[in-house]
Every structure is written in C-alpha cells, then in structure tokens.
Coordinates of N, CA and C in Angstrom, one line a residue:
M1 N 78.8 109.8 117.1 CA 79.8 109.5 116.0 C 81.1 110.2 116.2
V2 N 82.2 109.7 115.6 CA 83.5 110.3 115.7 C 83.4 111.7 115.0
M3 N 84.0 112.7 115.6 CA 83.9 114.0 115.0 C 84.7 114.0 113.7
P4 N 84.3 114.8 112.7 CA 84.9 114.8 111.4 C 86.4 115.0 111.4
D5 N 86.9 116.0 112.3 CA 88.4 116.2 112.3 C 89.1 115.0 112.9
V6 N 88.5 114.3 113.9 CA 89.1 113.1 114.4 C 89.1 112.0 113.4
T7 N 88.0 111.9 112.6 CA 88.0 110.9 111.5 C 89.1 111.2 110.5
W8 N 89.3 112.4 110.2 CA 90.3 112.8 109.2 C 91.7 112.4 109.8
S9 N 91.9 112.7 111.1 CA 93.2 112.4 111.7 C 93.5 110.9 111.7
I10 N 92.4 110.1 112.0 CA 92.6 108.6 112.0 C 92.9 108.1 110.6
Q11 N 92.3 108.7 109.6 CA 92.5 108.2 108.3 C 94.0 108.6 107.8
A12 N 94.4 109.9 108.2 CA 95.7 110.3 107.9 C 96.8 109.5 108.5
V13 N 96.6 109.2 109.8 CA 97.6 108.3 110.5 C 97.6 106.9 109.9
S14 N 96.5 106.4 109.6 CA 96.4 105.1 108.9 C 97.1 105.0 107.6
L15 N 96.9 106.0 106.8 CA 97.6 106.1 105.5 C 99.1 106.3 105.7
A16 N 99.5 107.0 106.7 CA 100.9 107.2 107.0 C 101.6 105.9 107.4
M17 N 100.8 105.1 108.2 CA 101.3 103.7 108.6 C 101.5 102.8 107.4
I18 N 100.5 102.9 106.5 CA 100.6 102.1 105.3 C 101.9 102.5 104.5
G19 N 102.1 103.8 104.4 CA 103.2 104.3 103.7 C 104.5 103.9 104.3
C20 N 104.6 103.9 105.6 CA 105.8 103.5 106.4 C 106.0 102.0 106.1
G21 N 104.9 101.2 106.1 CA 105.1 99.8 105.9 C 105.6 99.5 104.5
M22 N 105.1 100.2 103.5 CA 105.6 100.0 102.1 C 107.0 100.4 101.9
T23 N 107.4 101.5 102.6 CA 108.8 101.9 102.6 C 109.7 100.9 103.2
A24 N 109.3 100.4 104.4 CA 110.1 99.3 105.1 C 110.2 98.1 104.2
A25 N 109.1 97.7 103.6 CA 109.1 96.5 102.7 C 110.1 96.7 101.5
A26 N 110.1 97.9 100.9 CA 111.0 98.2 99.8 C 112.4 98.1 100.2
L27 N 112.7 98.7 101.4 CA 114.1 98.7 101.9 C 114.6 97.2 102.2
L28 N 113.7 96.4 102.8 CA 114.1 95.1 103.2 C 114.3 94.2 101.9
M29 N 113.4 94.4 100.9 CA 113.5 93.7 99.7 C 114.7 94.2 98.9
G30 N 115.1 95.4 99.1 CA 116.3 95.9 98.4 C 117.6 95.4 99.0
G31 N 117.6 94.6 100.0 CA 118.8 94.1 100.5 C 119.2 94.4 101.9
I32 N 118.5 95.4 102.5 CA 118.8 95.8 103.9 C 118.3 94.7 104.9
T33 N 119.2 94.2 105.8 CA 118.8 93.2 106.8 C 118.5 93.9 108.1
A34 N 117.3 93.8 108.6 CA 117.0 94.4 109.9 C 117.7 93.7 111.0
P35 N 118.3 94.5 111.9 CA 119.1 93.9 113.1 C 118.1 93.3 114.1
Y36 N 117.5 92.2 113.8 CA 116.4 91.7 114.7 C 116.5 90.2 114.7
G37 N 116.1 89.6 115.8 CA 116.1 88.1 115.9 C 117.5 87.6 115.7
R38 N 117.6 86.6 114.8 CA 118.9 85.9 114.6 C 119.8 86.8 113.8
Y39 N 119.3 87.9 113.2 CA 120.1 88.9 112.5 C 120.6 90.1 113.4
S40 N 120.2 90.0 114.7 CA 120.6 91.1 115.6 C 122.2 91.1 115.6
R41 N 122.7 92.3 115.7 CA 124.2 92.5 115.6 C 124.6 93.8 116.3
N42 N 125.8 93.9 116.5 CA 126.4 95.1 117.1 C 126.4 96.2 116.0
G43 N 126.6 97.5 116.5 CA 126.7 98.6 115.5 C 125.4 99.4 115.5
W44 N 124.4 99.0 116.2 CA 123.1 99.7 116.3 C 122.8 100.3 117.6
G45 N 123.9 100.5 118.4 CA 123.7 101.1 119.7 C 123.4 100.1 120.8
T46 N 122.9 100.6 121.9 CA 122.6 99.7 123.1 C 121.8 98.5 122.8
L47 N 122.1 97.4 123.3 CA 121.4 96.2 123.2 C 120.6 95.9 124.5
I48 N 119.4 95.3 124.4 CA 118.7 94.9 125.6 C 118.2 93.5 125.4
G49 N 117.9 92.8 126.5 CA 117.6 91.4 126.5 C 116.3 91.1 125.7
A50 N 116.2 89.9 125.1 CA 115.0 89.6 124.3 C 113.7 89.7 125.1
R51 N 113.7 89.2 126.3 CA 112.4 89.3 127.1 C 112.0 90.7 127.3
A52 N 113.0 91.5 127.8 CA 112.6 92.9 128.0 C 112.2 93.6 126.8
A53 N 112.8 93.3 125.6 CA 112.5 94.0 124.4 C 111.0 93.6 124.0
W54 N 110.7 92.3 124.1 CA 109.3 91.9 123.8 C 108.3 92.7 124.6
I55 N 108.5 92.7 125.9 CA 107.6 93.4 126.8 C 107.4 94.8 126.5
V56 N 108.6 95.5 126.3 CA 108.5 97.0 126.1 C 107.9 97.3 124.7
Q57 N 108.2 96.5 123.7 CA 107.7 96.9 122.4 C 106.3 96.5 122.2
E58 N 105.8 95.5 122.8 CA 104.4 95.1 122.6 C 103.4 95.7 123.6
N59 N 104.0 96.2 124.7 CA 103.1 96.7 125.8 C 102.1 97.8 125.4
P60 N 102.5 98.8 124.6 CA 101.5 99.8 124.3 C 100.2 99.3 123.7
S61 N 100.2 98.3 122.9 CA 99.0 97.8 122.3 C 98.1 97.0 123.3
F62 N 98.7 96.7 124.4 CA 97.9 96.1 125.5 C 97.5 97.2 126.5
T63 N 98.4 98.1 126.9 CA 98.1 99.1 127.9 C 97.1 100.1 127.4
I64 N 97.2 100.6 126.2 CA 96.4 101.7 125.8 C 94.9 101.3 125.8
P65 N 94.5 100.2 125.2 CA 93.1 99.8 125.3 C 92.6 99.6 126.7
M66 N 93.5 99.1 127.6 CA 93.1 98.9 129.0 C 92.9 100.2 129.7
V67 N 93.7 101.2 129.4 CA 93.6 102.5 130.0 C 92.3 103.2 129.5
M68 N 92.0 103.0 128.2 CA 90.8 103.6 127.6 C 89.6 102.9 128.2
L69 N 89.6 101.6 128.4 CA 88.5 100.9 129.0 C 88.3 101.4 130.4
A70 N 89.4 101.5 131.2 CA 89.3 101.9 132.6 C 88.8 103.4 132.7
S71 N 89.1 104.2 131.7 CA 88.7 105.6 131.8 C 87.3 105.9 131.2
S72 N 86.7 104.9 130.6 CA 85.4 105.1 130.0 C 84.3 104.8 131.0
S73 N 83.3 105.7 130.9 CA 82.1 105.5 131.8 C 81.2 104.4 131.2
A74 N 80.3 103.9 132.0 CA 79.4 102.8 131.6 C 78.6 103.3 130.4
Q75 N 78.2 104.6 130.4 CA 77.4 105.2 129.4 C 78.2 105.3 128.1
Q76 N 79.5 105.6 128.2 CA 80.4 105.6 127.0 C 80.5 104.3 126.3
L77 N 80.7 103.2 127.2 CA 80.8 101.9 126.7 C 79.6 101.4 126.1
R78 N 78.4 101.7 126.7 CA 77.1 101.3 126.1 C 76.9 102.0 124.7
A79 N 77.4 103.2 124.6 CA 77.2 103.9 123.4 C 78.1 103.4 122.3
A80 N 79.3 102.9 122.7 CA 80.3 102.6 121.7 C 80.3 101.1 121.3
L81 N 80.1 100.2 122.2 CA 80.4 98.8 122.0 C 79.1 98.1 121.6
D82 N 79.0 97.6 120.4 CA 78.0 96.7 120.0 C 78.7 95.3 120.0
P83 N 78.0 94.2 119.9 CA 78.6 92.9 120.0 C 79.8 92.6 119.0
P84 N 79.7 93.0 117.7 CA 80.9 92.8 116.9 C 82.1 93.5 117.4
K85 N 82.0 94.8 117.8 CA 83.1 95.6 118.2 C 83.6 95.0 119.6
T86 N 82.8 94.5 120.4 CA 83.2 93.8 121.6 C 84.1 92.6 121.3
L87 N 83.6 91.8 120.4 CA 84.4 90.6 120.0 C 85.8 91.0 119.4
L88 N 85.8 92.1 118.5 CA 87.0 92.6 117.9 C 88.0 93.0 119.0
L89 N 87.5 93.8 120.0 CA 88.3 94.2 121.1 C 88.9 93.1 121.9
A90 N 88.1 92.0 122.1 CA 88.5 90.8 122.8 C 89.6 90.1 122.0
M91 N 89.5 90.0 120.7 CA 90.5 89.4 119.9 C 91.8 90.2 120.0
F92 N 91.7 91.5 119.9 CA 92.9 92.4 119.9 C 93.6 92.2 121.3
L93 N 92.9 92.2 122.4 CA 93.5 92.1 123.7 C 94.0 90.7 123.9
V94 N 93.4 89.6 123.5 CA 93.9 88.3 123.6 C 95.2 88.1 122.9
H95 N 95.4 88.7 121.7 CA 96.6 88.6 121.0 C 97.7 89.3 121.8
Y96 N 97.4 90.5 122.3 CA 98.5 91.3 122.9 C 98.7 90.9 124.4
V97 N 97.8 90.3 125.1 CA 98.1 89.6 126.3 C 99.1 88.6 126.1
N98 N 99.0 87.8 125.1 CA 99.9 86.7 124.8 C 101.3 87.3 124.4
R99 N 101.3 88.3 123.6 CA 102.6 88.9 123.1 C 103.3 89.7 124.2
T100 N 102.5 90.4 125.1 CA 103.1 91.2 126.1 C 103.5 90.5 127.4
L101 N 102.6 89.6 127.8 CA 102.7 89.0 129.1 C 103.1 87.5 129.1
V102 N 102.6 86.7 128.1 CA 102.8 85.3 128.1 C 104.0 84.9 127.4
Y103 N 104.1 85.3 126.1 CA 105.2 84.9 125.2 C 106.6 85.2 125.8
P104 N 106.8 86.5 126.2 CA 108.1 86.9 126.7 C 108.6 86.0 127.9
L105 N 107.7 85.6 128.7 CA 108.0 84.9 129.9 C 108.3 83.4 129.6
R106 N 107.8 82.9 128.4 CA 108.0 81.5 128.1 C 109.2 81.2 127.2
I107 N 109.7 82.3 126.5 CA 110.9 82.0 125.7 C 112.1 81.7 126.6
R108 N 112.9 80.8 126.1 CA 114.1 80.4 126.9 C 115.2 81.4 126.9
S109 N 115.4 81.9 125.7 CA 116.5 82.9 125.5 C 116.3 83.6 124.2
G110 N 117.2 84.4 123.8 CA 117.1 85.1 122.5 C 118.2 86.1 122.4
R111 N 118.5 86.3 121.2 CA 119.6 87.3 120.9 C 119.2 88.7 121.4
P112 N 120.1 89.5 122.0 CA 119.7 90.8 122.4 C 119.2 91.6 121.2
T113 N 118.4 92.6 121.5 CA 117.8 93.4 120.5 C 118.3 94.9 120.6
P114 N 118.7 95.5 119.5 CA 119.1 96.9 119.6 C 117.9 97.7 120.2
L115 N 118.2 98.6 121.1 CA 117.2 99.4 121.8 C 116.4 100.3 120.8
V116 N 117.1 100.8 119.7 CA 116.4 101.6 118.7 C 115.4 100.8 118.0
V117 N 115.6 99.5 117.7 CA 114.6 98.7 117.0 C 113.5 98.4 118.0
C118 N 113.7 98.2 119.2 CA 112.7 98.0 120.2 C 111.8 99.2 120.3
L119 N 112.4 100.4 120.4 CA 111.6 101.6 120.5 C 110.8 101.9 119.2
L120 N 111.3 101.6 118.1 CA 110.6 101.7 116.8 C 109.3 100.8 116.8
A121 N 109.5 99.6 117.3 CA 108.4 98.7 117.4 C 107.4 99.2 118.4
A122 N 107.9 99.7 119.5 CA 107.0 100.2 120.5 C 106.2 101.4 120.0
A123 N 106.8 102.3 119.1 CA 106.1 103.4 118.5 C 105.0 102.9 117.6
F124 N 105.3 101.9 116.8 CA 104.2 101.3 116.0 C 103.1 100.8 116.8
C125 N 103.4 100.0 117.9 CA 102.3 99.5 118.8 C 101.5 100.6 119.5
M126 N 102.2 101.7 119.8 CA 101.5 102.8 120.4 C 100.5 103.4 119.4
V127 N 100.9 103.7 118.2 CA 100.0 104.2 117.2 C 98.9 103.2 116.9
N128 N 99.2 102.0 116.7 CA 98.2 100.9 116.4 C 97.3 100.7 117.5
G129 N 97.8 100.7 118.7 CA 96.9 100.5 119.9 C 95.9 101.7 120.0
T130 N 96.4 102.9 119.8 CA 95.6 104.1 119.9 C 94.5 104.1 118.8
L131 N 94.9 103.8 117.6 CA 93.9 103.7 116.5 C 92.8 102.7 116.7
Q132 N 93.2 101.5 117.1 CA 92.2 100.4 117.3 C 91.3 100.8 118.5
S133 N 91.9 101.2 119.6 CA 91.1 101.5 120.8 C 90.1 102.7 120.5
W134 N 90.6 103.7 119.8 CA 89.7 104.8 119.6 C 88.5 104.4 118.8
W135 N 88.7 103.6 117.7 CA 87.6 103.2 116.9 C 86.7 102.3 117.7
L136 N 87.2 101.4 118.5 CA 86.4 100.4 119.2 C 85.7 101.0 120.4
L137 N 86.3 102.0 121.0 CA 85.8 102.5 122.3 C 85.2 103.9 122.3
R138 N 85.4 104.6 121.2 CA 85.0 106.0 121.1 C 84.0 106.3 120.0
E139 N 84.0 105.5 119.0 CA 83.0 105.7 117.9 C 81.7 105.1 118.3
A140 N 80.6 105.7 118.0 CA 79.3 105.3 118.4 C 79.0 103.9 117.7
A141 N 78.3 103.1 118.4 CA 77.9 101.8 117.9 C 77.0 101.9 116.7
D142 N 77.1 100.9 115.8 CA 76.2 100.9 114.7 C 75.1 99.9 115.0
P143 N 73.8 100.4 115.1 CA 72.7 99.4 115.5 C 72.4 98.4 114.4
H144 N 72.9 98.7 113.2 CA 72.7 97.7 112.1 C 73.8 96.7 111.9
R145 N 74.9 96.9 112.6 CA 76.0 96.0 112.5 C 75.6 94.6 113.1
Q146 N 75.8 93.5 112.4 CA 75.3 92.2 112.9 C 76.6 91.3 113.1
I147 N 76.6 90.6 114.2 CA 77.7 89.7 114.5 C 77.4 88.4 113.7
V148 N 76.2 88.0 113.5 CA 75.9 86.8 112.7 C 75.7 87.1 111.2
S149 N 76.9 87.3 110.6 CA 76.9 87.6 109.2 C 78.1 86.8 108.6
L150 N 78.0 86.4 107.4 CA 79.0 85.5 106.8 C 80.4 86.2 106.8
P151 N 80.5 87.4 106.4 CA 81.8 88.1 106.4 C 82.4 88.1 107.8
F152 N 81.6 88.5 108.7 CA 82.1 88.6 110.1 C 82.5 87.3 110.7
L153 N 81.7 86.2 110.5 CA 82.0 84.9 111.0 C 83.3 84.3 110.3
A154 N 83.4 84.6 109.0 CA 84.6 84.1 108.2 C 85.8 84.8 108.7
G155 N 85.7 86.1 109.0 CA 86.9 86.8 109.5 C 87.3 86.4 110.9
A156 N 86.3 86.1 111.8 CA 86.5 85.6 113.1 C 87.2 84.2 113.0
A157 N 86.7 83.4 112.1 CA 87.3 82.0 112.0 C 88.7 82.1 111.5
L158 N 89.0 83.1 110.6 CA 90.4 83.3 110.1 C 91.3 83.7 111.2
W159 N 90.8 84.6 112.0 CA 91.5 85.1 113.2 C 91.9 83.9 114.1
G160 N 90.9 83.1 114.4 CA 91.1 81.9 115.3 C 92.1 81.0 114.7
A161 N 92.1 80.7 113.4 CA 93.1 79.9 112.7 C 94.4 80.5 112.8
G162 N 94.5 81.8 112.6 CA 95.8 82.5 112.7 C 96.4 82.4 114.1
M163 N 95.5 82.6 115.1 CA 96.0 82.5 116.4 C 96.6 81.2 116.7
H164 N 95.9 80.1 116.3 CA 96.3 78.7 116.5 C 97.7 78.5 115.8
V165 N 97.8 79.0 114.6 CA 99.1 78.8 113.8 C 100.2 79.6 114.6
N166 N 99.9 80.8 115.1 CA 100.9 81.6 115.8 C 101.3 80.9 117.1
L167 N 100.4 80.4 117.9 CA 100.8 79.8 119.1 C 101.5 78.5 118.9
R168 N 101.1 77.7 117.9 CA 101.8 76.4 117.7 C 103.2 76.7 117.1
S169 N 103.3 77.7 116.3 CA 104.6 78.0 115.7 C 105.6 78.6 116.8
D170 N 105.1 79.4 117.7 CA 105.9 79.8 118.9 C 106.4 78.7 119.7
A171 N 105.5 77.7 119.9 CA 105.9 76.5 120.7 C 107.0 75.7 120.0
I172 N 106.9 75.6 118.7 CA 107.9 74.9 117.9 C 109.2 75.6 118.0
L173 N 109.2 76.9 117.9 CA 110.4 77.7 118.0 C 111.1 77.7 119.4
R174 N 110.2 77.6 120.4 CA 110.7 77.6 121.8 C 111.5 76.3 122.0
N175 N 111.1 75.2 121.3 CA 111.6 73.9 121.6 C 112.6 73.4 120.5
L176 N 113.1 74.4 119.7 CA 114.1 74.0 118.7 C 115.4 73.4 119.3
R177 N 115.9 74.0 120.4 CA 117.1 73.6 120.9 C 117.0 73.2 122.4
R178 N 117.8 72.2 122.8 CA 117.8 71.8 124.1 C 118.6 72.8 125.0
P179 N 118.4 72.8 126.3 CA 119.2 73.7 127.1 C 120.7 73.5 126.9
G180 N 121.4 74.6 126.6 CA 122.8 74.6 126.4 C 123.2 74.6 124.9
E181 N 122.3 74.2 124.1 CA 122.6 74.2 122.6 C 122.5 75.6 122.1
S182 N 123.3 75.8 121.0 CA 123.3 77.1 120.3 C 123.3 76.9 118.8
G183 N 123.3 78.0 118.1 CA 123.3 77.8 116.6 C 122.0 77.8 116.0
Y184 N 121.9 78.0 114.7 CA 120.6 78.1 114.0 C 120.1 76.7 113.6
T185 N 118.9 76.5 113.9 CA 118.2 75.2 113.6 C 117.0 75.5 112.8
I186 N 116.8 74.7 111.7 CA 115.6 74.8 110.9 C 114.4 74.2 111.6
P187 N 113.3 75.0 111.8 CA 112.1 74.5 112.5 C 111.3 73.5 111.6
R188 N 110.8 72.5 112.2 CA 110.0 71.5 111.5 C 108.6 71.4 112.2
G189 N 107.6 70.9 111.4 CA 106.3 70.7 112.0 C 105.4 71.9 111.8
G190 N 104.1 71.6 111.9 CA 103.1 72.6 111.7 C 103.2 73.3 110.3
M191 N 102.9 74.6 110.3 CA 103.0 75.3 109.1 C 104.4 75.6 108.6
F192 N 105.4 75.2 109.4 CA 106.8 75.4 109.0 C 107.1 74.4 107.9
E193 N 106.3 73.4 107.7 CA 106.5 72.4 106.6 C 106.1 73.1 105.2
Y194 N 105.4 74.3 105.3 CA 105.0 74.9 104.1 C 105.6 76.3 103.9
V195 N 105.9 77.0 105.0 CA 106.5 78.3 104.9 C 107.6 78.4 105.9
S196 N 108.6 79.3 105.6 CA 109.7 79.5 106.5 C 109.4 80.3 107.8
G197 N 108.4 81.2 107.7 CA 108.1 82.0 108.8 C 106.6 81.8 109.2
A198 N 106.4 80.6 109.8 CA 105.0 80.2 110.1 C 104.4 81.1 111.2
N199 N 105.3 81.5 112.2 CA 104.8 82.4 113.2 C 104.3 83.7 112.7
F200 N 105.0 84.3 111.7 CA 104.6 85.5 111.0 C 103.3 85.3 110.2
L201 N 103.2 84.1 109.5 CA 102.0 83.8 108.8 C 100.8 83.8 109.7
G202 N 100.9 83.3 110.9 CA 99.8 83.3 111.8 C 99.3 84.7 112.1
E203 N 100.3 85.6 112.3 CA 99.9 87.0 112.6 C 99.2 87.6 111.4
V204 N 99.8 87.3 110.2 CA 99.1 87.9 109.0 C 97.7 87.4 108.9
M205 N 97.5 86.1 109.2 CA 96.1 85.6 109.1 C 95.2 86.3 110.1
E206 N 95.7 86.5 111.3 CA 94.9 87.2 112.3 C 94.4 88.6 111.9
W207 N 95.3 89.4 111.3 CA 95.0 90.8 111.1 C 94.7 91.1 109.7

C-alpha cells in the first residue's frame, strides 16, 4: 500500500490543485481574459509557436507515466496493476498521446502562445501526470476491485463518449478555414450546435 506520508502528500497536492482551479475560475469569471488561443496577445513576454506550445505543455502527462512504467519491475507492475487500473492508465495515455504527439502535428496553424502560459500549463501537467502515475503504478492493487461493475462501465463509457466529442470537435476546428484564410469563424456541427466550447466539453466528459 502507499505509505501514510505519501498518501498525505498526494491528498495535499490534490487539494492544492483544486484550490488553484477555483482561484483561476474566479479570476476568469471576474473579467480577466487569459492570453491563450484567439485571445493570445503581446505584453506577456516571449511568444512561441502553437505547435511547440502544445507539445511542451502536454508532454509531462505523457512522459512521466512512460518513465514510471519503464522504471518499474515486473514484480512492481504485478503488485500495482489490477485490470481496472490498467484500463485507467490506458485511457490516460491514449488521451495524452493524442494531445502531445498527434494533435499538435495536425493543426494547420495557431496564434503564438506566451511562454509563461505554456510553462504554467506544463507545470499543471507535470503535477497531474505524477499524481495519476503514482496512484496507478505504485499503489498496491485491490483484489476486490472489479472491472465489470456498473459504475466503472458507466465511467468508461462516458470517457469514450468524451474522447469522441473531443476528437470530432478538434477536426471541426482544424477545418474552420481554408488555407490562406484568417479571422474568427464560428464552428458548426457536432456538439458545437449545443455549446460554444465542444472541444473543452469533450475533455470535461473524459475526466
């Protein structure tokens, strides 16, 4: 099992992340516009290209689990991974393979991103990747945890639906403009018919 002091640390970091999220939400709802995406602007320091920003900021959530997998012995993996945790790890990695390696290479272009915003996102992914990896790969498996249970199957189905919404929404956004066109265009189709940020809705559904 996870040592008590490690468990306390994981809980403390998790609560800190929730607190940071609530603070960011309050600031954004209070009128602050994050310099990201179409709102990216000068005045926030060095700018980097959209592709490079995506790869840098999402990479920790892919790299950290892979490093922990590679550094784990077969005995450690047998002790930690039961079927539900194996599936959860696969879901996590599938999402971040797409976000780190596939999505950045498929986007046509994008507004440059302030380096400070990219590094803040990378810091979040580093903490998130570490928390998820530690729980999935270092905590002892629960012999009573069942993969064939209604809550688990419902959660897995919701993740699959969210991944589908996310991928389809990304495809719609990639094809908003023809080569050479610029300016803001309202996306149509898929879940964009119901919400303005269908790509974000897909991620919320996943996690």
